[in-house]
Amino acid sequence: MTAYQFFGRLHPLVLHFPIALLLLAAAVETVRCFRIDPRLSRLSVFLLALGAMGALAAAGTGWIFAHESHPEPALRATLLWHRRLGVSTAVLAGFAWLAAHRWADDARTGFRWIPRLITWLTAALLTIAAHLGALLVWGTDYFS
């Protein structure tokens, strides 16, 4: 096995941590709607920072993993959408991190909603990408 293949095969190991971090960041942002606490703001920025970096690693390893694996012809469209949404999630997570860092404690209410909305959109996109990844691993008939 080459280093390239090894790096790609790390994808299943690498992806779970950023999923948890980004979903937790979305939950923290939801709590922040009802509770004003600067610690929650800092926690959200921290979770988004780690989640965005982890999502970038997951996208990189996933891209390599997909290059070396050859799914059934029926799953090729699923793989294509999983790759697109995975990369989009990593990019959006980076924007969520930047927005949270910039506007998390802004006194203007409108600007506080920008990082929240981007974080929630990231979580939604992540959920769809993760679902498509699960379909690739377990098949579309897993619950049948």
XYZ file of C-alpha atoms in Angstrom:
144
model
C 0.000 0.000 0.000
C 1.331 3.400 -0.948
C 1.236 6.480 1.278
C -1.377 7.917 -1.103
C -3.639 4.896 -0.585
C -3.043 4.947 3.168
C -4.010 8.622 3.352
C -7.207 7.923 1.414
C -8.112 5.000 3.630
C -7.995 7.286 6.663
C -11.247 8.877 5.440
C -13.602 6.685 7.539
C -11.487 7.424 10.608
C -11.074 11.167 10.020
C -14.651 12.118 9.148
C -16.490 11.391 12.408
C -14.748 13.996 14.561
C -15.604 17.019 12.370
C -19.170 15.755 11.995
C -19.581 15.767 15.773
C -17.883 19.153 16.176
C -19.920 20.904 13.490
C -23.224 19.467 14.702
C -22.335 20.470 18.253
C -21.519 23.993 17.032
C -24.978 24.163 15.437
C -26.524 23.050 18.742
C -24.536 25.680 20.656
C -25.737 28.342 18.223
C -29.310 27.213 18.868
C -28.791 27.561 22.625
C -27.295 31.018 22.046
C -30.638 32.126 20.605
C -32.133 31.802 24.093
C -29.167 32.518 26.334
C -26.634 35.310 26.079
C -23.331 34.019 27.403
C -19.889 35.017 26.081
C -18.577 31.545 26.939
C -21.023 29.992 24.479
C -19.806 32.405 21.832
C -16.179 31.377 22.408
C -17.182 27.707 22.483
C -18.932 28.064 19.137
C -15.875 29.691 17.538
C -13.635 26.938 18.953
C -15.916 24.130 17.726
C -16.195 25.695 14.289
C -12.417 26.153 14.050
C -11.695 22.508 14.849
C -14.671 21.314 12.808
C -13.633 23.308 9.730
C -10.061 22.026 9.880
C -11.318 18.481 10.393
C -13.793 18.838 7.530
C -10.956 19.936 5.275
C -8.971 16.828 6.274
C -12.043 14.637 5.727
C -12.637 16.154 2.286
C -9.006 15.642 1.316
C -8.872 12.032 2.452
C -12.297 11.403 0.938
C -11.246 12.742 -2.430
C -8.287 10.350 -2.474
C -10.383 7.465 -1.147
C -13.009 7.980 -3.863
C -10.265 8.087 -6.505
C -9.021 4.630 -5.557
C -12.396 2.986 -4.864
C -14.736 2.008 -7.636
C -18.385 1.868 -6.578
C -21.057 0.001 -8.437
C -22.350 1.881 -11.480
C -25.653 2.476 -9.694
C -23.828 4.369 -6.906
C -21.628 6.589 -9.057
C -24.100 9.478 -8.986
C -24.334 9.108 -5.199
C -20.538 9.281 -4.970
C -20.476 12.378 -7.178
C -23.001 14.191 -4.966
C -21.295 12.992 -1.788
C -17.992 14.456 -3.012
C -19.564 17.752 -4.065
C -21.487 18.188 -0.828
C -18.509 17.084 1.284
C -16.225 19.691 -0.261
C -18.991 22.307 -0.054
C -19.465 21.486 3.619
C -15.747 21.940 4.308
C -15.730 25.316 2.545
C -18.922 26.467 4.268
C -17.552 25.345 7.644
C -14.569 27.617 7.040
C -16.895 30.533 6.294
C -18.921 29.716 9.435
C -15.734 29.809 11.488
C -14.681 33.146 10.019
C -18.149 34.622 10.501
C -18.393 33.379 14.082
C -14.955 34.766 14.858
C -15.889 38.124 13.347
C -19.495 38.615 14.512
C -20.155 36.267 17.436
C -20.115 39.014 20.087
C -21.278 41.874 17.895
C -23.758 44.099 19.697
C -25.835 44.509 16.547
C -28.429 41.751 16.529
C -28.475 41.379 12.753
C -24.795 40.547 12.599
C -25.119 37.887 15.317
C -27.468 35.969 13.043
C -24.973 35.684 10.178
C -22.715 33.073 11.834
C -25.738 31.231 13.193
C -27.351 30.892 9.802
C -24.093 29.816 8.147
C -23.475 27.295 10.931
C -26.980 25.848 10.605
C -26.622 25.683 6.824
C -23.297 23.892 7.284
C -24.961 21.362 9.608
C -27.765 20.750 7.098
C -25.342 20.262 4.209
C -23.189 18.027 6.404
C -26.170 15.850 7.251
C -27.012 15.306 3.584
C -23.372 14.583 2.667
C -23.059 12.134 5.579
C -26.257 10.382 4.556
C -24.965 9.937 1.008
C -21.679 8.598 2.409
C -23.599 6.084 4.503
C -25.502 4.976 1.402
C -22.163 4.349 -0.315
C -20.936 2.198 2.568
C -24.071 0.356 3.595
C -26.091 0.450 0.378
C -29.475 1.878 -0.409
C -31.298 -1.201 0.879
C -29.814 -1.178 4.393
C -33.170 -0.694 6.117
C -35.080 -2.962 3.736
